Amino acid sequence: MKKILLLLLVLMVSATFTFAGGQKDAEEDAPLKIVLLVKSLGNGFFEAVADGGVEAAKELGNVESIYMGPSASTAEGQIEIIETLIAQQVDGIAISANDRDALIPVTKKAMKAGIKVMSFDSGIALGGRIVDLVPSVEELIGRQQVQLIAELTDYKGQIGIVSATSQATNQNAWIDWMYEEFKDAKYKDMELVEVVYGDDASDKSYREAVALMQKYPGLTGIISPTTIGILASAKAIEDESMQGKVQLTGLGLPSEMQHYIENGTCVQMALWNPIDLGYTSTMILEALITGKVAGNEGDKINAGRMGMIEIGKDGNAVMGTPFVFNKDNIAKFAAMF
Ligand code: RAM
């Protein structure tokens, strides 16, 4: 009897150890939690970014891709979310920032807590992140927007910009380059009259586009370098019966803009693949979290089907070059993103 009791005791103790050991292994094997924190929810562009995150996570195998964002494009909303992510001890956060400076204190706090932080799409200033991934060179994007509208307006007339929020890092950088491009003599008969902000909200962008057309009777074109803004501007141009009088270009999601490209409201526009942006960001974060790279200048990251991404000066990285869409190719791209 004593022997049986002893045996039982040994079995129980070893079972406890096995169980405890199993738990530890499970923790070690738990997938890395990588968060894609976007400017705001309800934006088709960022939903495509999220798809790219899931694709990379599946390929990597050890990653859980989590998609988050505030309901409106504000820095405050993002700060609140980052605070909760610090408490939850996630492994990495890739942020499309609503403000390049305002997020720095909280992202510094996250990095101090061991979380790897990068920005993508719309950057955080140096000091608030390790890597900043831009979809394409800012100068190229900004200058191209002006070239696209000039071709449509015959290099004539007043041009308005319907941007996202006034604090958006990416749109502000592109708009600075648009001003530079307009300095060229070939645009001497064109005037950039005003930049208005639709805050990446459809209704506000629509109202701002209508107001621009009413305020400037000499308006020949609108540039909207935001997927929400260009869609709302297209609708505003149609509702105001200004097709052909006010030309439209910008950065649009093919799946959302196909109708307006095909009916000529927006003859041409540009963008990159947002799925690739989410995919590449996730690949970069995984490499930072697992220590494959530190994120220093010259570091090369194997970003799967996107090839090698090299980290440049100040942690800057560039993904590719924008596509230009028109009625000949829009259907093909609309099927993808
Ligand atoms: C909107 C957002 C995003 C920008 C695209 C082009 O979806 O503002 O940050 O990159 O447009």
mmCIF file of C-alpha atoms and ligand atoms in Angstrom:
data_model
loop_
_atom_site.group_PDB
_atom_site.id
_atom_site.type_symbol
_atom_site.label_atom_id
_atom_site.label_comp_id
_atom_site.label_asym_id
_atom_site.label_seq_id
_atom_site.Cartn_x
_atom_site.Cartn_y
_atom_site.Cartn_z
ATOM 1 C CA MET A 1 0.000 0.000 0.000
ATOM 2 C CA LYS A 2 2.832 2.363 1.033
ATOM 3 C CA LYS A 3 4.597 1.555 -2.250
ATOM 4 C CA ILE A 4 1.474 2.363 -4.257
ATOM 5 C CA LEU A 5 1.044 5.694 -2.418
ATOM 6 C CA LEU A 6 4.674 6.577 -3.070
ATOM 7 C CA LEU A 7 4.297 5.715 -6.740
ATOM 8 C CA LEU A 8 1.186 7.875 -6.965
ATOM 9 C CA LEU A 9 3.017 10.734 -5.298
ATOM 10 C CA VAL A 10 5.946 10.436 -7.721
ATOM 11 C CA LEU A 11 3.543 10.333 -10.660
ATOM 12 C CA MET A 12 1.699 13.413 -9.391
ATOM 13 C CA VAL A 13 4.888 15.382 -8.823
ATOM 14 C CA SER A 14 6.307 14.499 -12.237
ATOM 15 C CA ALA A 15 2.962 15.335 -13.840
ATOM 16 C CA THR A 16 3.101 18.771 -12.192
ATOM 17 C CA PHE A 17 6.608 19.333 -13.507
ATOM 18 C CA THR A 18 5.638 18.201 -16.976
ATOM 19 C CA PHE A 19 2.665 20.529 -16.917
ATOM 20 C CA ALA A 20 4.745 23.485 -15.720
ATOM 21 C CA GLY A 21 7.421 22.691 -18.313
ATOM 22 C CA GLY A 22 4.789 22.448 -21.029
ATOM 23 C CA GLN A 23 3.434 25.867 -20.118
ATOM 24 C CA LYS A 24 6.884 27.415 -20.354
ATOM 25 C CA ASP A 25 7.455 25.886 -23.787
ATOM 26 C CA ALA A 26 4.075 27.135 -24.909
ATOM 27 C CA GLU A 27 5.053 30.660 -23.844
ATOM 28 C CA GLU A 28 8.340 30.445 -25.714
ATOM 29 C CA ASP A 29 6.589 29.121 -28.788
ATOM 30 C CA ALA A 30 3.810 31.712 -28.601
ATOM 31 C CA PRO A 31 3.686 33.665 -31.841
ATOM 32 C CA LEU A 32 5.192 37.143 -31.924
ATOM 33 C CA LYS A 33 2.453 39.731 -31.636
ATOM 34 C CA ILE A 34 2.963 42.304 -34.390
ATOM 35 C CA VAL A 35 0.476 45.167 -34.508
ATOM 36 C CA LEU A 36 -0.268 47.247 -37.591
ATOM 37 C CA LEU A 37 -1.580 50.488 -36.086
ATOM 38 C CA VAL A 38 -3.157 52.598 -38.814
ATOM 39 C CA LYS A 39 -4.313 56.228 -39.014
ATOM 40 C CA SER A 40 -7.965 55.238 -38.639
ATOM 41 C CA LEU A 41 -10.317 52.317 -39.192
ATOM 42 C CA GLY A 42 -12.820 52.168 -42.051
ATOM 43 C CA ASN A 43 -10.224 53.030 -44.718
ATOM 44 C CA GLY A 44 -9.991 50.508 -47.582
ATOM 45 C CA PHE A 45 -6.328 51.361 -48.107
ATOM 46 C CA PHE A 46 -5.458 50.229 -44.583
ATOM 47 C CA GLU A 47 -7.663 47.158 -44.848
ATOM 48 C CA ALA A 48 -5.457 46.117 -47.770
ATOM 49 C CA VAL A 49 -2.385 46.874 -45.603
ATOM 50 C CA ALA A 50 -3.847 44.482 -42.997
ATOM 51 C CA ASP A 51 -4.171 41.733 -45.638
ATOM 52 C CA GLY A 52 -0.457 42.119 -46.326
ATOM 53 C CA GLY A 53 0.295 41.738 -42.621
ATOM 54 C CA VAL A 54 -1.654 38.484 -42.458
ATOM 55 C CA GLU A 55 0.110 37.197 -45.584
ATOM 56 C CA ALA A 56 3.564 37.875 -44.082
ATOM 57 C CA ALA A 57 2.532 36.335 -40.738
ATOM 58 C CA LYS A 58 1.467 33.137 -42.489
ATOM 59 C CA GLU A 59 4.762 32.949 -44.348
ATOM 60 C CA LEU A 60 6.838 33.629 -41.253
ATOM 61 C CA GLY A 61 4.880 31.108 -39.202
ATOM 62 C CA ASN A 62 5.822 32.546 -35.793
ATOM 63 C CA VAL A 63 3.826 35.766 -36.077
ATOM 64 C CA GLU A 64 0.318 36.851 -35.150
ATOM 65 C CA SER A 65 -0.710 39.907 -37.173
ATOM 66 C CA ILE A 66 -3.012 42.300 -35.314
ATOM 67 C CA TYR A 67 -4.773 45.223 -37.032
ATOM 68 C CA MET A 68 -5.756 48.270 -34.962
ATOM 69 C CA GLY A 69 -6.606 51.942 -35.373
ATOM 70 C CA PRO A 70 -8.617 54.743 -33.801
ATOM 71 C CA SER A 71 -12.058 55.635 -35.165
ATOM 72 C CA ALA A 72 -10.803 59.028 -36.398
ATOM 73 C CA SER A 73 -7.354 60.030 -37.711
ATOM 74 C CA THR A 74 -6.002 61.622 -34.520
ATOM 75 C CA ALA A 75 -2.725 61.328 -32.655
ATOM 76 C CA GLU A 76 -4.641 61.124 -29.347
ATOM 77 C CA GLY A 77 -6.502 58.026 -30.507
ATOM 78 C CA GLN A 78 -3.238 56.354 -31.497
ATOM 79 C CA ILE A 79 -1.523 57.295 -28.223
ATOM 80 C CA GLU A 80 -4.323 55.648 -26.243
ATOM 81 C CA ILE A 81 -3.962 52.440 -28.244
ATOM 82 C CA ILE A 82 -0.165 52.386 -27.864
ATOM 83 C CA GLU A 83 -0.551 52.714 -24.065
ATOM 84 C CA THR A 84 -2.715 49.591 -24.000
ATOM 85 C CA LEU A 85 -0.268 47.751 -26.281
ATOM 86 C CA ILE A 86 2.549 48.540 -23.842
ATOM 87 C CA ALA A 87 0.454 47.079 -20.998
ATOM 88 C CA GLN A 88 -0.229 43.972 -23.110
ATOM 89 C CA GLN A 89 3.494 43.614 -23.891
ATOM 90 C CA VAL A 90 3.110 43.037 -27.609
ATOM 91 C CA ASP A 91 6.355 42.388 -29.492
ATOM 92 C CA GLY A 92 6.240 45.008 -32.235
ATOM 93 C CA ILE A 93 4.159 47.900 -33.542
ATOM 94 C CA ALA A 94 4.230 49.343 -37.072
ATOM 95 C CA ILE A 95 2.494 52.719 -37.068
ATOM 96 C CA SER A 96 1.103 54.925 -39.836
ATOM 97 C CA ALA A 97 1.331 58.099 -37.781
ATOM 98 C CA ASN A 98 -1.251 60.854 -37.507
ATOM 99 C CA ASP A 99 1.486 63.185 -36.248
ATOM 100 C CA ARG A 100 5.238 62.822 -36.671
ATOM 101 C CA ASP A 101 6.110 64.394 -33.283
ATOM 102 C CA ALA A 102 3.132 63.873 -30.963
ATOM 103 C CA LEU A 103 3.600 60.100 -30.825
ATOM 104 C CA ILE A 104 7.267 60.233 -29.823
ATOM 105 C CA PRO A 105 6.886 60.172 -25.995
ATOM 106 C CA VAL A 106 4.602 57.124 -26.047
ATOM 107 C CA THR A 107 6.591 55.226 -28.698
ATOM 108 C CA LYS A 108 9.774 55.920 -26.697
ATOM 109 C CA LYS A 109 8.015 54.439 -23.679
ATOM 110 C CA ALA A 110 7.076 51.386 -25.780
ATOM 111 C CA MET A 111 10.662 50.917 -26.967
ATOM 112 C CA LYS A 112 11.926 51.216 -23.387
ATOM 113 C CA ALA A 113 9.508 48.418 -22.499
ATOM 114 C CA GLY A 114 11.197 46.229 -25.116
ATOM 115 C CA ILE A 115 8.679 46.675 -27.920
ATOM 116 C CA LYS A 116 10.132 47.210 -31.413
ATOM 117 C CA VAL A 117 8.529 50.243 -33.040
ATOM 118 C CA MET A 118 8.623 51.275 -36.678
ATOM 119 C CA SER A 119 6.553 53.651 -38.755
ATOM 120 C CA PHE A 120 5.278 53.006 -42.249
ATOM 121 C CA ASP A 121 3.232 54.993 -44.765
ATOM 122 C CA SER A 122 3.138 58.138 -42.581
ATOM 123 C CA GLY A 123 6.283 58.472 -40.525
ATOM 124 C CA ILE A 124 7.238 59.186 -36.922
ATOM 125 C CA ALA A 125 10.212 61.544 -36.581
ATOM 126 C CA LEU A 126 13.662 60.248 -35.718
ATOM 127 C CA GLY A 127 13.868 59.173 -32.068
ATOM 128 C CA GLY A 128 10.326 57.809 -31.969
ATOM 129 C CA ARG A 129 10.889 54.670 -34.041
ATOM 130 C CA ILE A 130 13.637 52.406 -35.318
ATOM 131 C CA VAL A 131 12.755 52.173 -39.017
ATOM 132 C CA ASP A 132 10.502 54.363 -41.149
ATOM 133 C CA LEU A 133 9.258 52.635 -44.303
ATOM 134 C CA VAL A 134 7.939 54.933 -47.011
ATOM 135 C CA PRO A 135 6.047 53.466 -49.966
ATOM 136 C CA SER A 136 8.140 55.435 -52.445
ATOM 137 C CA VAL A 137 10.522 58.390 -52.480
ATOM 138 C CA GLU A 138 8.560 61.445 -51.269
ATOM 139 C CA GLU A 139 9.984 63.746 -53.918
ATOM 140 C CA LEU A 140 8.944 61.386 -56.686
ATOM 141 C CA ILE A 141 5.397 61.040 -55.348
ATOM 142 C CA GLY A 142 4.900 64.804 -54.928
ATOM 143 C CA ARG A 143 6.330 65.834 -58.293
ATOM 144 C CA GLN A 144 4.406 63.103 -60.090
ATOM 145 C CA GLN A 145 1.095 64.373 -58.704
ATOM 146 C CA VAL A 146 1.688 67.789 -60.290
ATOM 147 C CA GLN A 147 2.781 66.245 -63.586
ATOM 148 C CA LEU A 148 -0.402 64.139 -63.695
ATOM 149 C CA ILE A 149 -2.738 67.125 -63.175
ATOM 150 C CA ALA A 150 -0.782 69.331 -65.599
ATOM 151 C CA GLU A 151 -1.259 66.754 -68.363
ATOM 152 C CA LEU A 152 -4.995 66.738 -67.677
ATOM 153 C CA THR A 153 -5.466 70.523 -67.502
ATOM 154 C CA ASP A 154 -3.201 71.369 -70.418
ATOM 155 C CA TYR A 155 -0.869 73.175 -68.014
ATOM 156 C CA LYS A 156 -3.495 75.827 -67.284
ATOM 157 C CA GLY A 157 -5.655 77.204 -64.487
ATOM 158 C CA GLN A 158 -6.124 77.059 -60.756
ATOM 159 C CA ILE A 159 -5.394 73.876 -58.823
ATOM 160 C CA GLY A 160 -6.647 72.943 -55.346
ATOM 161 C CA ILE A 161 -5.430 70.163 -53.085
ATOM 162 C CA VAL A 162 -7.797 68.064 -50.975
ATOM 163 C CA SER A 163 -5.452 66.523 -48.411
ATOM 164 C CA ALA A 164 -5.925 64.228 -45.410
ATOM 165 C CA THR A 165 -5.283 65.774 -41.947
ATOM 166 C CA SER A 166 -3.175 68.907 -41.559
ATOM 167 C CA GLN A 167 -0.702 66.928 -39.404
ATOM 168 C CA ALA A 168 -0.271 63.902 -41.688
ATOM 169 C CA THR A 169 3.458 63.289 -42.193
ATOM 170 C CA ASN A 170 3.105 61.674 -45.587
ATOM 171 C CA GLN A 171 0.672 64.097 -47.254
ATOM 172 C CA ASN A 172 2.566 67.121 -45.889
ATOM 173 C CA ALA A 173 5.855 65.832 -47.293
ATOM 174 C CA TRP A 174 4.293 65.164 -50.699
ATOM 175 C CA ILE A 175 2.617 68.600 -50.761
ATOM 176 C CA ASP A 176 5.958 70.300 -50.028
ATOM 177 C CA TRP A 177 7.318 68.597 -53.150
ATOM 178 C CA MET A 178 4.259 69.650 -55.142
ATOM 179 C CA TYR A 179 5.059 73.294 -54.323
ATOM 180 C CA GLU A 180 8.638 72.672 -55.474
ATOM 181 C CA GLU A 181 7.487 71.133 -58.740
ATOM 182 C CA PHE A 182 5.105 74.034 -59.442
ATOM 183 C CA LYS A 183 8.143 76.373 -59.418
ATOM 184 C CA ASP A 184 9.191 75.001 -62.812
ATOM 185 C CA ALA A 185 8.564 77.452 -65.670
ATOM 186 C CA LYS A 186 6.428 74.944 -67.526
ATOM 187 C CA TYR A 187 3.710 75.505 -64.920
ATOM 188 C CA LYS A 188 3.694 79.310 -65.308
ATOM 189 C CA ASP A 189 0.012 79.298 -66.343
ATOM 190 C CA MET A 190 -0.997 77.182 -63.365
ATOM 191 C CA GLU A 191 -1.556 78.325 -59.807
ATOM 192 C CA LEU A 192 -1.828 76.229 -56.667
ATOM 193 C CA VAL A 193 -4.581 78.204 -54.921
ATOM 194 C CA GLU A 194 -5.328 76.330 -51.703
ATOM 195 C CA VAL A 195 -4.768 73.192 -49.669
ATOM 196 C CA VAL A 196 -7.860 72.008 -47.789
ATOM 197 C CA TYR A 197 -8.101 69.147 -45.308
ATOM 198 C CA GLY A 198 -10.763 66.430 -45.393
ATOM 199 C CA ASP A 199 -9.143 64.603 -42.436
ATOM 200 C CA ASP A 200 -9.464 61.264 -44.263
ATOM 201 C CA ALA A 201 -13.186 61.392 -43.476
ATOM 202 C CA SER A 202 -15.441 60.952 -46.534
ATOM 203 C CA ASP A 203 -18.036 63.556 -45.577
ATOM 204 C CA LYS A 204 -15.545 66.291 -44.669
ATOM 205 C CA SER A 205 -13.442 65.600 -47.780
ATOM 206 C CA TYR A 206 -16.590 65.843 -49.920
ATOM 207 C CA ARG A 207 -17.616 69.182 -48.363
ATOM 208 C CA GLU A 208 -14.106 70.589 -48.796
ATOM 209 C CA ALA A 209 -14.008 69.571 -52.474
ATOM 210 C CA VAL A 210 -17.408 71.191 -53.131
ATOM 211 C CA ALA A 211 -16.279 74.358 -51.316
ATOM 212 C CA LEU A 212 -13.106 74.535 -53.437
ATOM 213 C CA MET A 213 -15.102 74.390 -56.664
ATOM 214 C CA GLN A 214 -17.498 77.077 -55.438
ATOM 215 C CA LYS A 215 -14.762 79.373 -54.167
ATOM 216 C CA TYR A 216 -12.570 79.235 -57.299
ATOM 217 C CA PRO A 217 -14.494 79.553 -60.577
ATOM 218 C CA GLY A 218 -11.151 79.287 -62.383
ATOM 219 C CA LEU A 219 -10.436 75.898 -60.836
ATOM 220 C CA THR A 220 -9.281 73.431 -63.497
ATOM 221 C CA GLY A 221 -8.010 70.641 -61.302
ATOM 222 C CA ILE A 222 -7.998 68.946 -57.914
ATOM 223 C CA ILE A 223 -5.109 66.881 -56.594
ATOM 224 C CA SER A 224 -6.129 64.622 -53.719
ATOM 225 C CA PRO A 225 -3.181 62.630 -52.388
ATOM 226 C CA THR A 226 -5.321 60.460 -50.132
ATOM 227 C CA THR A 227 -7.483 57.483 -51.054
ATOM 228 C CA ILE A 228 -10.401 58.812 -48.993
ATOM 229 C CA GLY A 229 -10.044 62.346 -50.377
ATOM 230 C CA ILE A 230 -9.855 61.388 -54.050
ATOM 231 C CA LEU A 231 -12.945 59.195 -53.822
ATOM 232 C CA ALA A 232 -14.936 61.954 -52.100
ATOM 233 C CA SER A 233 -13.652 64.541 -54.609
ATOM 234 C CA ALA A 234 -14.741 62.363 -57.544
ATOM 235 C CA LYS A 235 -18.236 62.181 -56.097
ATOM 236 C CA ALA A 236 -18.255 65.949 -55.481
ATOM 237 C CA ILE A 237 -17.205 66.650 -59.101
ATOM 238 C CA GLU A 238 -20.008 64.427 -60.398
ATOM 239 C CA ASP A 239 -22.639 65.861 -58.060
ATOM 240 C CA GLU A 240 -21.642 69.414 -59.035
ATOM 241 C CA SER A 241 -21.701 68.433 -62.747
ATOM 242 C CA MET A 242 -18.087 69.546 -63.123
ATOM 243 C CA GLN A 243 -16.764 66.540 -65.068
ATOM 244 C CA GLY A 244 -14.480 67.757 -67.814
ATOM 245 C CA LYS A 245 -14.309 71.242 -66.249
ATOM 246 C CA VAL A 246 -12.468 70.220 -63.112
ATOM 247 C CA GLN A 247 -9.938 67.439 -63.646
ATOM 248 C CA LEU A 248 -9.003 65.103 -60.817
ATOM 249 C CA THR A 249 -5.882 63.187 -59.908
ATOM 250 C CA GLY A 250 -4.260 61.978 -56.711
ATOM 251 C CA LEU A 251 -3.558 58.750 -54.893
ATOM 252 C CA GLY A 252 -6.495 56.401 -55.183
ATOM 253 C CA LEU A 253 -7.294 52.786 -54.423
ATOM 254 C CA PRO A 254 -8.095 51.152 -57.786
ATOM 255 C CA SER A 255 -10.947 49.050 -56.364
ATOM 256 C CA GLU A 256 -12.626 52.200 -55.030
ATOM 257 C CA MET A 257 -11.885 54.440 -58.036
ATOM 258 C CA GLN A 258 -12.517 52.072 -60.950
ATOM 259 C CA HIS A 259 -15.940 53.585 -61.708
ATOM 260 C CA TYR A 260 -14.575 57.155 -61.820
ATOM 261 C CA ILE A 261 -11.537 56.183 -63.890
ATOM 262 C CA GLU A 262 -13.725 54.374 -66.388
ATOM 263 C CA ASN A 263 -16.244 57.227 -66.704
ATOM 264 C CA GLY A 264 -13.498 59.853 -67.082
ATOM 265 C CA THR A 265 -14.095 61.849 -63.875
ATOM 266 C CA CYS A 266 -10.533 60.912 -62.929
ATOM 267 C CA VAL A 267 -8.535 60.121 -66.047
ATOM 268 C CA GLN A 268 -5.335 59.108 -64.250
ATOM 269 C CA MET A 269 -4.055 58.692 -60.703
ATOM 270 C CA ALA A 270 -1.250 56.933 -58.871
ATOM 271 C CA LEU A 271 -0.671 54.625 -55.914
ATOM 272 C CA TRP A 272 1.470 51.733 -54.736
ATOM 273 C CA ASN A 273 0.308 48.362 -53.517
ATOM 274 C CA PRO A 274 -0.947 48.710 -49.909
ATOM 275 C CA ILE A 275 -0.848 44.929 -49.458
ATOM 276 C CA ASP A 276 2.905 45.072 -50.113
ATOM 277 C CA LEU A 277 3.213 47.846 -47.533
ATOM 278 C CA GLY A 278 1.643 45.740 -44.754
ATOM 279 C CA TYR A 279 3.614 42.692 -45.869
ATOM 280 C CA THR A 280 6.964 44.513 -45.909
ATOM 281 C CA SER A 281 6.349 46.244 -42.566
ATOM 282 C CA THR A 282 5.606 42.903 -40.912
ATOM 283 C CA MET A 283 8.753 41.363 -42.409
ATOM 284 C CA ILE A 284 10.860 44.284 -41.128
ATOM 285 C CA LEU A 285 9.389 44.118 -37.617
ATOM 286 C CA GLU A 286 9.914 40.366 -37.372
ATOM 287 C CA ALA A 287 13.581 40.849 -38.309
ATOM 288 C CA LEU A 288 13.932 43.543 -35.625
ATOM 289 C CA ILE A 289 12.155 41.521 -32.934
ATOM 290 C CA THR A 290 14.119 38.342 -33.542
ATOM 291 C CA GLY A 291 17.373 40.299 -33.636
ATOM 292 C CA LYS A 292 18.243 39.384 -37.230
ATOM 293 C CA VAL A 293 18.997 43.088 -37.690
ATOM 294 C CA ALA A 294 19.217 46.089 -35.372
ATOM 295 C CA GLY A 295 17.828 48.531 -37.928
ATOM 296 C CA ASN A 296 21.100 50.350 -38.545
ATOM 297 C CA GLU A 297 22.090 52.036 -41.774
ATOM 298 C CA GLY A 298 23.222 49.410 -44.270
ATOM 299 C CA ASP A 299 21.282 46.556 -42.627
ATOM 300 C CA LYS A 300 19.560 44.372 -45.190
ATOM 301 C CA ILE A 301 16.286 42.650 -44.411
ATOM 302 C CA ASN A 302 14.979 39.687 -46.340
ATOM 303 C CA ALA A 303 11.397 40.766 -47.022
ATOM 304 C CA GLY A 304 10.194 37.592 -48.727
ATOM 305 C CA ARG A 305 8.574 38.220 -52.099
ATOM 306 C CA MET A 306 9.514 41.920 -51.844
ATOM 307 C CA GLY A 307 13.207 41.039 -51.976
ATOM 308 C CA MET A 308 15.925 42.642 -49.840
ATOM 309 C CA ILE A 309 15.035 45.936 -48.146
ATOM 310 C CA GLU A 310 18.034 48.037 -47.186
ATOM 311 C CA ILE A 311 17.889 50.414 -44.242
ATOM 312 C CA GLY A 312 19.225 53.818 -45.216
ATOM 313 C CA LYS A 313 20.244 56.892 -43.260
ATOM 314 C CA ASP A 314 18.178 57.658 -40.125
ATOM 315 C CA GLY A 315 16.394 54.299 -40.369
ATOM 316 C CA ASN A 316 14.663 55.249 -43.615
ATOM 317 C CA ALA A 317 13.594 52.533 -46.013
ATOM 318 C CA VAL A 318 11.819 52.753 -49.374
ATOM 319 C CA MET A 319 9.524 50.131 -50.853
ATOM 320 C CA GLY A 320 9.205 50.833 -54.591
ATOM 321 C CA THR A 321 7.760 53.148 -57.230
ATOM 322 C CA PRO A 322 4.116 54.139 -57.649
ATOM 323 C CA PHE A 323 1.892 52.730 -60.379
ATOM 324 C CA VAL A 324 -0.119 55.077 -62.588
ATOM 325 C CA PHE A 325 -3.663 53.929 -63.292
ATOM 326 C CA ASN A 326 -5.904 54.846 -66.209
ATOM 327 C CA LYS A 327 -8.818 53.227 -68.022
ATOM 328 C CA ASP A 328 -6.517 50.737 -69.759
ATOM 329 C CA ASN A 329 -5.188 49.081 -66.616
ATOM 330 C CA ILE A 330 -7.634 49.960 -63.820
ATOM 331 C CA ALA A 331 -9.684 46.728 -64.006
ATOM 332 C CA LYS A 332 -6.579 44.582 -63.547
ATOM 333 C CA PHE A 333 -5.456 46.508 -60.443
ATOM 334 C CA ALA A 334 -8.984 46.881 -59.028
ATOM 335 C CA ALA A 335 -9.095 43.095 -58.768
ATOM 336 C CA MET A 336 -6.007 43.177 -56.538
ATOM 337 C CA PHE A 337 -6.460 46.177 -54.185
HETATM 338 C C1 RAM B 1 -5.023 57.416 -47.284
HETATM 339 C C2 RAM B 1 -4.128 57.631 -46.091
HETATM 340 C C3 RAM B 1 -2.769 56.992 -46.284
HETATM 341 C C4 RAM B 1 -2.178 57.355 -47.636
HETATM 342 C C5 RAM B 1 -3.129 57.002 -48.741
HETATM 343 C C6 RAM B 1 -2.586 57.395 -50.095
HETATM 344 O O1 RAM B 1 -5.537 56.127 -47.290
HETATM 345 O O2 RAM B 1 -3.993 58.996 -45.875
HETATM 346 O O3 RAM B 1 -1.915 57.413 -45.267
HETATM 347 O O4 RAM B 1 -0.946 56.738 -47.854
HETATM 348 O O5 RAM B 1 -4.354 57.685 -48.520
#
